[in-house]
Short mmCIF file of C-alpha atoms in Angstrom, two decimals:
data_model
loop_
_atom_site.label_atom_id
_atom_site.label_comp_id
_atom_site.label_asym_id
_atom_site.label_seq_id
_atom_site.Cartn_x
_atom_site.Cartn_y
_atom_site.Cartn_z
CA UNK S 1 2.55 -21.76 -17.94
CA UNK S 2 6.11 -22.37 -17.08
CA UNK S 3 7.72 -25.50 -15.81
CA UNK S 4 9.44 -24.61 -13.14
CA UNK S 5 8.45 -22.50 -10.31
CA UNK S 6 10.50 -19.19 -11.12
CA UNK S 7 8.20 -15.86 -10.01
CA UNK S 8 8.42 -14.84 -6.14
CA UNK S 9 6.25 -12.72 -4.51
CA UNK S 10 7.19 -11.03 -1.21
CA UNK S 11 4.68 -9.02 1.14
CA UNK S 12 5.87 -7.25 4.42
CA UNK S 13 4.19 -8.02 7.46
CA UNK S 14 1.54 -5.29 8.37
CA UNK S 15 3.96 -3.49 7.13
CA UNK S 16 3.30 -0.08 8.58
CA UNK S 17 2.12 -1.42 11.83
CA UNK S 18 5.68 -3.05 11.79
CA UNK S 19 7.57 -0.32 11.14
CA UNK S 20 5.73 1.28 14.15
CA UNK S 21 6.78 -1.11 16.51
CA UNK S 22 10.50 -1.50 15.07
CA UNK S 23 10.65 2.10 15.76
CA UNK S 24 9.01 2.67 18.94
CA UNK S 25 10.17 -0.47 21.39
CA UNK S 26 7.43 -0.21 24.02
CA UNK S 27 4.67 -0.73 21.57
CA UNK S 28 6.27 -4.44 20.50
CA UNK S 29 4.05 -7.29 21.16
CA UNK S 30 1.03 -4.69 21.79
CA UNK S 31 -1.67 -4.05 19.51
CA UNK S 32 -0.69 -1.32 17.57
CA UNK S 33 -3.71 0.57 14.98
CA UNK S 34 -2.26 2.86 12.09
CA UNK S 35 -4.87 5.29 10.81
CA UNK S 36 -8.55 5.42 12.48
CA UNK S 37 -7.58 8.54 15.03
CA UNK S 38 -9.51 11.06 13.26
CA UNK S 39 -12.88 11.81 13.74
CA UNK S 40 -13.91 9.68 10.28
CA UNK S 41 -10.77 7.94 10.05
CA UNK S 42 -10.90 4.12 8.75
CA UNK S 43 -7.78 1.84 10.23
CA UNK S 44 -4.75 1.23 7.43
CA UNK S 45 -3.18 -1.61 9.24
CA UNK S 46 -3.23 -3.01 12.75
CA UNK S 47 -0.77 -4.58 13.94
CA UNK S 48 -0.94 -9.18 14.18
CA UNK S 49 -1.61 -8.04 18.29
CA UNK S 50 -4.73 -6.04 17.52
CA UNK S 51 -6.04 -8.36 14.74
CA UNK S 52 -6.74 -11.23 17.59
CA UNK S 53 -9.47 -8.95 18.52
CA UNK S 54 -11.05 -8.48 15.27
CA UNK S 55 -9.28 -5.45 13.84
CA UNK S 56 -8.69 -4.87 10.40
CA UNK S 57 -7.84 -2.47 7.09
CA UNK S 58 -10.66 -0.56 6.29
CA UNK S 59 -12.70 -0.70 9.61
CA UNK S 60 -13.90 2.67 11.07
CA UNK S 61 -11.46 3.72 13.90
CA UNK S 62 -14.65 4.35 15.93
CA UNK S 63 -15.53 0.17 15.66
CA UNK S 64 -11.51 -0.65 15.93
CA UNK S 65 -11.53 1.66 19.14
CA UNK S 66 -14.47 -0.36 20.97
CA UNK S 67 -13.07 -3.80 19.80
CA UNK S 68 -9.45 -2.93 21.45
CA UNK S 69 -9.58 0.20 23.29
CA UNK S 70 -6.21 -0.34 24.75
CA UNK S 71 -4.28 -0.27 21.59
CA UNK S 72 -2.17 2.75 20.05
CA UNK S 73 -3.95 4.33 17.64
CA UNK S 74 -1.60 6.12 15.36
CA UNK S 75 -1.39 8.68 12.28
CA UNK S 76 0.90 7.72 9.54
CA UNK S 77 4.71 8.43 9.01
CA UNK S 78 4.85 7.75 5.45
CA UNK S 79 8.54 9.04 5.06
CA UNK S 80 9.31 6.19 7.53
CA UNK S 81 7.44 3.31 5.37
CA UNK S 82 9.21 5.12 2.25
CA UNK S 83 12.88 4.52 3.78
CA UNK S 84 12.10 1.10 4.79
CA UNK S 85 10.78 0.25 1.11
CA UNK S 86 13.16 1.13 -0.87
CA UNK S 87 15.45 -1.04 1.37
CA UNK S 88 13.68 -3.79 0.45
CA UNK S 89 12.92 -3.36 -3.59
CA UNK S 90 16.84 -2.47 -3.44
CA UNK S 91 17.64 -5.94 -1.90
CA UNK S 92 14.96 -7.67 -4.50
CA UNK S 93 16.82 -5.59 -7.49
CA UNK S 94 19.75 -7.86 -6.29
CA UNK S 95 18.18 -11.12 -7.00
CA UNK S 96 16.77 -10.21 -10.78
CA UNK S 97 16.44 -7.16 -13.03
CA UNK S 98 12.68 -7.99 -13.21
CA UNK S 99 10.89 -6.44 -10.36
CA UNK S 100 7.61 -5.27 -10.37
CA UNK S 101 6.91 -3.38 -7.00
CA UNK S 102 3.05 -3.31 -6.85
CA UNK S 103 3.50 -0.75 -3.54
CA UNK S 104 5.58 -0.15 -0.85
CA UNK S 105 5.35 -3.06 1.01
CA UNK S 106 4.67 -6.01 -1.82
CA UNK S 107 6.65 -7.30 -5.20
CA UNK S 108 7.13 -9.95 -7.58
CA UNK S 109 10.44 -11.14 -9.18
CA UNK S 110 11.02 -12.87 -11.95
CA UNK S 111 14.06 -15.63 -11.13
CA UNK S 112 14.18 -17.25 -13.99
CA UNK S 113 17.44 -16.79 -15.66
CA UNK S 114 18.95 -16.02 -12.36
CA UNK S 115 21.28 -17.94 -9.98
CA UNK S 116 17.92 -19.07 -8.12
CA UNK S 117 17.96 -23.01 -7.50
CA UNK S 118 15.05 -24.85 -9.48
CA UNK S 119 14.49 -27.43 -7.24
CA UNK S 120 11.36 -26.95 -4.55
CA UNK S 121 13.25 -27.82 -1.21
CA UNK S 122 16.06 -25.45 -2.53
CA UNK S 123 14.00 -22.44 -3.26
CA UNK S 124 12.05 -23.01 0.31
CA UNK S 125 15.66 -22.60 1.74
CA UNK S 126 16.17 -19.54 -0.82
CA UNK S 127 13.77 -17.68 0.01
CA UNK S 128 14.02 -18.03 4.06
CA UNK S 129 18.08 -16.76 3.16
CA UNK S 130 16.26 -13.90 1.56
CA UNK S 131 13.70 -13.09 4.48
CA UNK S 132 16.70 -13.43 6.93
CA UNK S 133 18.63 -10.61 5.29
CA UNK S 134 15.35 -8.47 4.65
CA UNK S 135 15.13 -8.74 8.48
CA UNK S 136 18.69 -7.82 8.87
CA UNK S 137 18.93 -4.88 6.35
CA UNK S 138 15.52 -3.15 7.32
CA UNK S 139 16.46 -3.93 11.23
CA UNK S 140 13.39 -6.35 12.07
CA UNK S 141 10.75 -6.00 9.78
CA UNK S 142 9.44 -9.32 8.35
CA UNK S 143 8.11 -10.79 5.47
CA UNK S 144 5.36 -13.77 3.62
CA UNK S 145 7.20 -14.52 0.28
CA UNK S 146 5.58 -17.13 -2.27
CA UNK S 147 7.48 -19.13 -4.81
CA UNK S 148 4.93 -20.57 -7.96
CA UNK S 149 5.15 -20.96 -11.54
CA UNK S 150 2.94 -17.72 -11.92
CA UNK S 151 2.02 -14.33 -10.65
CA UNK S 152 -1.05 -15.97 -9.24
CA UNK S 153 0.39 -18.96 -7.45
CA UNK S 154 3.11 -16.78 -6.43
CA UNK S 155 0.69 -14.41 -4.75
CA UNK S 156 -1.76 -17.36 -3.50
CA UNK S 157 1.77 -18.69 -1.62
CA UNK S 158 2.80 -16.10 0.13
CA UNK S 159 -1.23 -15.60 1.45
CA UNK S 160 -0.88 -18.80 2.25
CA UNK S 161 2.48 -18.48 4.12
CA UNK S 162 1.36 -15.50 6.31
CA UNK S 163 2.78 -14.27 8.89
CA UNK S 164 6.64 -14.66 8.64
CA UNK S 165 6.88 -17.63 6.26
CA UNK S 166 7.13 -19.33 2.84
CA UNK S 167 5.46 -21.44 0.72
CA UNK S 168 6.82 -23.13 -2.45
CA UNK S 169 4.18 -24.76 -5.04
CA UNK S 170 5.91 -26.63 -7.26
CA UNK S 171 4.57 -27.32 -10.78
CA UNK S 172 2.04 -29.54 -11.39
CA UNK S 173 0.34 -28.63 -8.17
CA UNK S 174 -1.30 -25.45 -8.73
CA UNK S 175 -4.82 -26.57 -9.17
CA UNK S 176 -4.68 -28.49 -5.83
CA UNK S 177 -3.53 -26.15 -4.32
CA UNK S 178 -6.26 -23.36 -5.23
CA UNK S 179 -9.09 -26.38 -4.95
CA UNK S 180 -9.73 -25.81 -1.40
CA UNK S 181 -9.48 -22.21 -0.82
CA UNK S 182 -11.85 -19.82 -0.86
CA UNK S 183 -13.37 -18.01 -4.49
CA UNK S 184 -11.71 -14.80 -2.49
CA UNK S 185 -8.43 -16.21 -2.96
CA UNK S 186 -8.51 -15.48 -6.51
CA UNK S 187 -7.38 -12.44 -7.54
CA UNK S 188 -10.11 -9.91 -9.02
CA UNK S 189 -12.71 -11.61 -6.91
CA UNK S 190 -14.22 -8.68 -4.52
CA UNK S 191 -17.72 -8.46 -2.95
CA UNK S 192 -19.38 -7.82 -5.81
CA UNK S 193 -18.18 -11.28 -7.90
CA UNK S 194 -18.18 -13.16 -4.55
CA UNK S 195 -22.24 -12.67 -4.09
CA UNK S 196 -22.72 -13.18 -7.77
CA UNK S 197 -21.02 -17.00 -7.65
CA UNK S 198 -22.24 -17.81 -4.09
CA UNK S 199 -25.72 -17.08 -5.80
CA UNK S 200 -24.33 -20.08 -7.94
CA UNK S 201 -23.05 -22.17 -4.75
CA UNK S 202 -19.78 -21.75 -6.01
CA UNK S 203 -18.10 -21.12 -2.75
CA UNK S 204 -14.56 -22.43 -3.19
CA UNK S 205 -12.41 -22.79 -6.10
CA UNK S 206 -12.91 -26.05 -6.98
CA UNK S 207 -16.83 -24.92 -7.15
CA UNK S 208 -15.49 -22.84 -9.80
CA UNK S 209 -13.21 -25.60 -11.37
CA UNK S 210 -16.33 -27.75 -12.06
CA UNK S 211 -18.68 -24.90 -13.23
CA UNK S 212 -19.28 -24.44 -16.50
CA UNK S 213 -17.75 -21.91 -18.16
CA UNK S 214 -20.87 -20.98 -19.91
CA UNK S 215 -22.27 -20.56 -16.43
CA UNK S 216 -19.55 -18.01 -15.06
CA UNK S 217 -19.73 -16.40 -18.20
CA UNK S 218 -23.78 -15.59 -17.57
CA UNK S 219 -23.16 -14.44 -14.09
CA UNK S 220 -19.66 -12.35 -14.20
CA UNK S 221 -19.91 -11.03 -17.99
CA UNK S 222 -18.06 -12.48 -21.18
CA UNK S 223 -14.22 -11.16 -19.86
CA UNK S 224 -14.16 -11.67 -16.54
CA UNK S 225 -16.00 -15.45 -16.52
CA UNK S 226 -12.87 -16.64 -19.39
CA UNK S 227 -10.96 -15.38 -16.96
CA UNK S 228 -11.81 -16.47 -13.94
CA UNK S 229 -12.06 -20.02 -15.30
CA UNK S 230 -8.44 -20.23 -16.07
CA UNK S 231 -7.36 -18.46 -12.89
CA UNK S 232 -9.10 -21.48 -10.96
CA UNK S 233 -7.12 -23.96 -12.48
CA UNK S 234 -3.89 -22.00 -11.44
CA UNK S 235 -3.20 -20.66 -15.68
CA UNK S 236 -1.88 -17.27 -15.43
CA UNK S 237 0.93 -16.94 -17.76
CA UNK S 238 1.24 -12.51 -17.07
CA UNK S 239 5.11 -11.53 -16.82
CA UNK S 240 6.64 -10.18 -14.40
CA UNK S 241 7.25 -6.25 -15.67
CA UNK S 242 10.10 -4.70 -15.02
CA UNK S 243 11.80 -1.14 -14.87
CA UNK S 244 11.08 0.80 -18.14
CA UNK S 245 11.73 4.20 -19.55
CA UNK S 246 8.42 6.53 -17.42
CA UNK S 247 6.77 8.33 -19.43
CA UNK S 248 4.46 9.10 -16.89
CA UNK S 249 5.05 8.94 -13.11
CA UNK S 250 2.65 7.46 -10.48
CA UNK S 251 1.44 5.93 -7.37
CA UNK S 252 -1.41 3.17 -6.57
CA UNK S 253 -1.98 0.80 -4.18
CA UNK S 254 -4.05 -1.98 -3.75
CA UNK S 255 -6.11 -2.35 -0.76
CA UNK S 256 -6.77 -4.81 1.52
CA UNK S 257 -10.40 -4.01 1.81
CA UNK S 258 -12.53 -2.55 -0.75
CA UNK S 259 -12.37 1.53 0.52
CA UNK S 260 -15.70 3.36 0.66
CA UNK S 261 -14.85 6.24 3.20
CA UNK S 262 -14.01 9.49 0.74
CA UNK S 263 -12.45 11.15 3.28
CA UNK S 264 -9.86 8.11 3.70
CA UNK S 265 -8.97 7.81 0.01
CA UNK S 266 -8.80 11.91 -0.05
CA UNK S 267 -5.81 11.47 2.40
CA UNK S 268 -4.70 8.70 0.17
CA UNK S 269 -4.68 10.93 -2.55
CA UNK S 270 -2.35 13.55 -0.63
CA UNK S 271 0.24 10.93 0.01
CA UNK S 272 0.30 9.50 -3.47
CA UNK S 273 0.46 13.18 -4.72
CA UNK S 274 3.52 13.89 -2.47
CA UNK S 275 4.87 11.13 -3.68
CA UNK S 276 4.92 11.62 -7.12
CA UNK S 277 5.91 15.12 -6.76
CA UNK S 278 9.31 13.98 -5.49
CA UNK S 279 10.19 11.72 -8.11
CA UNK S 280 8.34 14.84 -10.85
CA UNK S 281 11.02 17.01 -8.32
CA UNK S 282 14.15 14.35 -9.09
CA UNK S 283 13.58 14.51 -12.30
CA UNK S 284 13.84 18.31 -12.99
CA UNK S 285 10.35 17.56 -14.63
CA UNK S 286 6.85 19.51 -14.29
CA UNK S 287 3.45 18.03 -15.56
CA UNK S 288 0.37 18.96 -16.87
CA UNK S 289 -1.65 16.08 -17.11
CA UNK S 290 -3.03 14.80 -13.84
CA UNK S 291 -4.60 11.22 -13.18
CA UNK S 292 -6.83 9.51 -11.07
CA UNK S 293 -6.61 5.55 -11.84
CA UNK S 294 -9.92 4.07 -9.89
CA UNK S 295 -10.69 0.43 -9.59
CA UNK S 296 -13.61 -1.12 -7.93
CA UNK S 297 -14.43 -4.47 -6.07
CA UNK S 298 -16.32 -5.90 -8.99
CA UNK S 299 -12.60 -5.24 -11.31
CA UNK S 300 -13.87 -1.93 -13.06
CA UNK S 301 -11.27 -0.06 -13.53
CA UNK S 302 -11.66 3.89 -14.76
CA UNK S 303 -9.41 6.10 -15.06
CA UNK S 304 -10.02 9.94 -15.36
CA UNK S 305 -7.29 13.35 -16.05
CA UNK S 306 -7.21 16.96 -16.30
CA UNK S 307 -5.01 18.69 -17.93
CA UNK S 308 -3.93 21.89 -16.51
CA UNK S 309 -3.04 25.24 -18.71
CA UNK S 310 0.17 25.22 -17.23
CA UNK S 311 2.72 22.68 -15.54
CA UNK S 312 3.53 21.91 -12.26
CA UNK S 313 4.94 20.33 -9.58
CA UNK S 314 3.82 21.22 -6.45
CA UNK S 315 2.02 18.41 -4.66
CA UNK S 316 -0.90 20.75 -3.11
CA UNK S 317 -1.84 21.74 -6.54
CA UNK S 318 -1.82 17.69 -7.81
CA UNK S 319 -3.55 16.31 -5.12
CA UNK S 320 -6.70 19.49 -5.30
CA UNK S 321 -6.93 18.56 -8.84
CA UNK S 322 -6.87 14.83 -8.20
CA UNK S 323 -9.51 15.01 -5.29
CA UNK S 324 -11.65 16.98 -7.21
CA UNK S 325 -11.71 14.00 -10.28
CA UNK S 326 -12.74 11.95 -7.24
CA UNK S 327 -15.82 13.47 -6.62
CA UNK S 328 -16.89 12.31 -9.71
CA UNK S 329 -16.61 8.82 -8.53
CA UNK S 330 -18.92 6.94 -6.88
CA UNK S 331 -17.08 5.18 -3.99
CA UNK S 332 -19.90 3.80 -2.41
CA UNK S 333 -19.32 0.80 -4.96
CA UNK S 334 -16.10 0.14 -3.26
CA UNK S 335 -12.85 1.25 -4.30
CA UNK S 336 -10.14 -1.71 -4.80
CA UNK S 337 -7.06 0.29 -6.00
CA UNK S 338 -6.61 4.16 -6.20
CA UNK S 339 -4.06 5.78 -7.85
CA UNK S 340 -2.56 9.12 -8.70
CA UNK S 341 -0.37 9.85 -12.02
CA UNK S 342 1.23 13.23 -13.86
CA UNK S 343 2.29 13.09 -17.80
CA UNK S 344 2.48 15.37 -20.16
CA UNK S 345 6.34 16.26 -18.94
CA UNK S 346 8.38 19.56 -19.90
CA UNK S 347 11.45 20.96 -18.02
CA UNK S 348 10.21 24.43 -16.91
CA UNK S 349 7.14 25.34 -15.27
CA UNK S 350 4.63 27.25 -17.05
CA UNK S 351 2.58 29.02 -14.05
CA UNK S 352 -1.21 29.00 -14.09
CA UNK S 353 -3.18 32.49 -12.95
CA UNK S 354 -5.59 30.88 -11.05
CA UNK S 355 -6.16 27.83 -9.54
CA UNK S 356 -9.59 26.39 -10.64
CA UNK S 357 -11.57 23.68 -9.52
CA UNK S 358 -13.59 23.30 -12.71
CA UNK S 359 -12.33 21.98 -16.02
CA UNK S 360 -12.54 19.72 -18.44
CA UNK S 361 -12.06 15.98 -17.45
CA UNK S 362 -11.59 12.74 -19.98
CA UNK S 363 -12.98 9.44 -18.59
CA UNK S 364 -11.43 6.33 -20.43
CA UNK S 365 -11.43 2.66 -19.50
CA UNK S 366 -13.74 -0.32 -18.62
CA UNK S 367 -13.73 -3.61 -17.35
CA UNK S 368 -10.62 -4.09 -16.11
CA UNK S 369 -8.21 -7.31 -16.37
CA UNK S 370 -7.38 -9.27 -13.29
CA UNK S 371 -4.26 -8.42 -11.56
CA UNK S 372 -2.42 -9.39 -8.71
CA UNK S 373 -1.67 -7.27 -5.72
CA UNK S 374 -2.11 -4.88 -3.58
CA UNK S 375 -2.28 -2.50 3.02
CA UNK S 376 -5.10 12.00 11.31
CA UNK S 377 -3.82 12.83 14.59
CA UNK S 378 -5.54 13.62 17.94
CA UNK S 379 -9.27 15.13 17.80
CA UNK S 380 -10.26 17.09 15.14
CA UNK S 381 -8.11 18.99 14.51
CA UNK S 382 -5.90 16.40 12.16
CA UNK S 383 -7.01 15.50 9.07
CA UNK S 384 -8.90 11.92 8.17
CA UNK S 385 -6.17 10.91 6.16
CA UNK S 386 -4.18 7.57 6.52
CA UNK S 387 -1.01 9.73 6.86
CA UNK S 388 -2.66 13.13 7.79
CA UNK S 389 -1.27 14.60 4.74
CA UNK S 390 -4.18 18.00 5.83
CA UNK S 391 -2.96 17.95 9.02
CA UNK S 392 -3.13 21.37 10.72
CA UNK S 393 -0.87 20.85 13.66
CA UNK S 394 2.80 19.62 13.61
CA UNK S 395 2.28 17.03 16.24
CA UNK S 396 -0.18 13.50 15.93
CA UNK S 397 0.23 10.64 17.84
CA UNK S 398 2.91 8.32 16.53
CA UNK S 399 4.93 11.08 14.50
CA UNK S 400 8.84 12.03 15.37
CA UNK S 401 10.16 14.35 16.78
CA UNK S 402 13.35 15.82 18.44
CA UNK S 403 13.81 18.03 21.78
CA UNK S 404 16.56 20.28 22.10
CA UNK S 405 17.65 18.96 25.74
CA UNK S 406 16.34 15.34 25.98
CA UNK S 407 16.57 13.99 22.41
CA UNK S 408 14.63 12.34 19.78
CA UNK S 409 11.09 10.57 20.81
CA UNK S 410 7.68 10.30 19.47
CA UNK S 411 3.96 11.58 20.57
CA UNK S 412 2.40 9.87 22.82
CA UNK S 413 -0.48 12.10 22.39
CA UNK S 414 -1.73 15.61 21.54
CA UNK S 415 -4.09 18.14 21.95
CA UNK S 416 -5.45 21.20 24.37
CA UNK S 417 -2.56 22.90 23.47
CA UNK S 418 -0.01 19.97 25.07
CA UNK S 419 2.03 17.23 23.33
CA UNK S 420 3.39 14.28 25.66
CA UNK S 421 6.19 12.59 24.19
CA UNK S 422 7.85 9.23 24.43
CA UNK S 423 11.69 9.84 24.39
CA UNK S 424 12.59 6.67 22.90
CA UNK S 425 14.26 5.39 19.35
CA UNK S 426 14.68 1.87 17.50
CA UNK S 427 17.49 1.56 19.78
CA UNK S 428 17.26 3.06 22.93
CA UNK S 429 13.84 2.01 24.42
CA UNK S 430 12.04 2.53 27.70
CA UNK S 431 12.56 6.77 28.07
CA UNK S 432 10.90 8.71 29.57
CA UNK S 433 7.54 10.53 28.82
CA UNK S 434 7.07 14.11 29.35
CA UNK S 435 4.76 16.66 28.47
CA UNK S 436 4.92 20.30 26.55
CA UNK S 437 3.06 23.06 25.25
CA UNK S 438 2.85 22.62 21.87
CA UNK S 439 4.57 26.22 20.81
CA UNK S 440 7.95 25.26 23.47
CA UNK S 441 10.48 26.50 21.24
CA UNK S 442 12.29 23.05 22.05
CA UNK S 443 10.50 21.19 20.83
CA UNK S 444 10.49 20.28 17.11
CA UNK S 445 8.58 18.04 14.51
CA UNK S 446 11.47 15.53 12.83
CA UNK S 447 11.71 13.00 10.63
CA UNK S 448 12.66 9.29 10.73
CA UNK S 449 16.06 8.36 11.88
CA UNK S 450 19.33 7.13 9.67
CA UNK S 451 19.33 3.72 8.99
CA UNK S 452 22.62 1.40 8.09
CA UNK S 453 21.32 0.03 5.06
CA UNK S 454 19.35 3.56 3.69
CA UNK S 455 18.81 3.52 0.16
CA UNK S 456 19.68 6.91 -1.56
CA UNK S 457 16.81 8.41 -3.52
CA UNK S 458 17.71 8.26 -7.28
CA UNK S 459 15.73 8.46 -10.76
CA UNK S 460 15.00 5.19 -10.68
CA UNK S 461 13.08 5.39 -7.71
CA UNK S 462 9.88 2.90 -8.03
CA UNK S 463 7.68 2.51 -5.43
#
């Protein structure tokens, strides 16, 4: 443990949901719902407005529609979130060469060794310096960031600092500070471990302080009980991992909720497959190996890959073979993290014949070890997705786009044939809304608007 606290952690603010309303001015201070529009789709983030009445990550869209039916329900603009994010891990790369971006919108740094004050009251005023400029660079967003002598008080800080604050725990306080919360508050404990130690009565953390270990041990298994016994008292002594040498390329997040919808972590998959692509793309890379990395609520973690008979880089091909390694997963137990990967590099593509869904698949891992972190358009014709990555139409509620006479704007809405657009920006709110066919030849799908402090896209890109 150290003896100062030196690791931050730093979590946008319903991040996507933010971005939304930073973009599109007549949705601030409204409940806005990304994801949940399609006819399965499960909400990704709701904005602080729409979580007053109960809505949450991972709720059907169906349940978030009925508990705020007045809210904007909107499909995903990933490239948007993408900008914004690397606008932040850029500003975090300023404070240390230790960053460990756990996804888009959520990191640790490691400040020790940097020009970070030591003292509590002068890291409180730290950190708010760093929020301020976050604010100013990524033009509004906000941010929760934690200050602790580990990754797991770090992380317990900033939950506790939520929304749009900080929270320092200084050393010596860690196991106070845990004491009272919930056993949820410790990282690795999902649904599954939460029934098993409120079977126990162990409901808060200092239940679990003054259990036996031999008693955790009998109910979670001989890793995970250790484990959680030392996380309870605050002992975490992981580092903070920073950039090194890929030689493999990939995308996970963490979520929120514990996913069981398929359809929603298929449209996952698309996004994290895009993703990668790019950076295989930036690289002048291909791969052959493709990855699925799956961990559940109870902190199994498996992973499973195919490797193809040639190499590639095209995202539709990575994300059909990654789906199908899916369907060999049970998500009914609850999925925790999902991620997508490519290895096996070489510099020119070697071109399969066919495309085949069956192969050969390798299934390695187990119990997994506790780590912190971790957030479809109109009718049905959009896909489930939390970004619509299947899309079949150009136009979902929420996404940009430009007309040739009156400007850049956003839909309002689609379908029948008619899109209905907001013409409004970041900085120009309050135009008008009109409505087109969707084939007028002025009208055209766009992507997010320029912003002052835009990160370029290099290498070293890690999201």
């Amino acid at each position: 443990m150290r003896s100062q606290a030196s690791i931050l952690h730093l979590d946008l603010d319903a991040f996507f949901a933010a971005v939304e309303q930073r973009d599109k001015p007549s949705l601030r201070g409204k409940p806005v719902v990304v994801g949940g529009v399609g006819r399965r789709g499960v909400v990704s983030t709701a904005s602080y407005e729409a979580r007053t009445f109960g809505v949450h990550s991972a709720m059907s869209g169906a349940e978030a529609r009925r508990l705020v039916p007045h809210a904007a329900f909107l499909g995903g603009r990933f490239e948007a979130y993408w900008q914004s994010s690397r606008i932040v891990m850029a500003l975090l790369g300023e404070l240390s060469d230790r960053v460990q971006a756990l996804s888009l919108d959520e990191a640790f740094v490691d400040l020790a060794g940097t020009a970070a004050p030591t003292d509590p009251d002068a890291l409180f005023a730290y950190a708010e310096d760093l929020r301020a400029e976050l604010t100013r660079r990524t033009e509004g967003l906000t941010a929760s960031v934690g200050i602790g002598t580990s990754k797991l008080m770090a992380k317990v800080a900033s939950e506790l600092a939520k929304p749009d604050g900080v929270r320092v725990v200084a050393a010596g306080t860690e196991a106070a500070t845990l004491a009272p919360l919930s056993v949820r508050a410790v990282p690795g404990v999902g649904p599954v471990t939460h029934q098993r130690l409120q079977t126990l009565g162990l409901r808060t953390v200092a239940d679990v302080q003054r259990a036996p270990l031999s008693e955790l041990v009998r109910e979670v298994g001989a890793t995970w009980g250790p484990e959680l016994h030392e996380l309870a008292w605050g002992r975490d002594d992981r580092p903070v991992e920073g950039h090194r040498d890929a030689k493999s390329i990939s995308q996970e997040t963490t979520f929120e909720h514990d996913q069981t919808d398929r359809a929603w972590l298929e449209g996952r998959i698309d996004a994290d497959a895009a993703h990668v692509c790019r950076r295989l793309a930036r690289h002048g890379q291909f791969a052959r190996t493709i990855t699925i990395k799956v961990r559940f609520g109870d902190f199994t973690t498996w992973t499973r890959s195919r490797t193809l008979p040639g190499a590639t880089d095209d995202p539709q091909r990575v994300a059909q073979v990654a789906r199908s390694l899916l369907d060999q997963v049970d998500v009914l137990r609850g999925v925790r993290l999902l991620g997508v990967g490519v290895s096996g590099f070489v510099r020119a593509a070697q071109e399969e014949l066919f495309w085949l869904d069956e192969g050969s698949s390798s299934e390695v891992g187990g119990p997994g070890e506790p780590d912190v972190g971790g957030d479809g358009g109109a009718g049905e014709s959009f896909g489930d997705g939390p970004f619509g990555r299947r899309r079949r139409e150009l136009y979902w509620p929420g996404a940009d786009v430009e007309h040739d006479e009156l400007g850049r704007g956003w839909v309002w809405g689609a379908g029948l044939g008619r899109v209905t657009v907001r013409f409004e920006t970041r900085d120009a709110p309050g135009g008008p809304v009109r409505s087109f066919a969707q084939d007028d030849p002025a009208l055209h799908p766009a992507g997010p608007l320029p912003m002052a402090h835009e990160v370029p896209v290099t290498d070293e890109d890690e999201d």
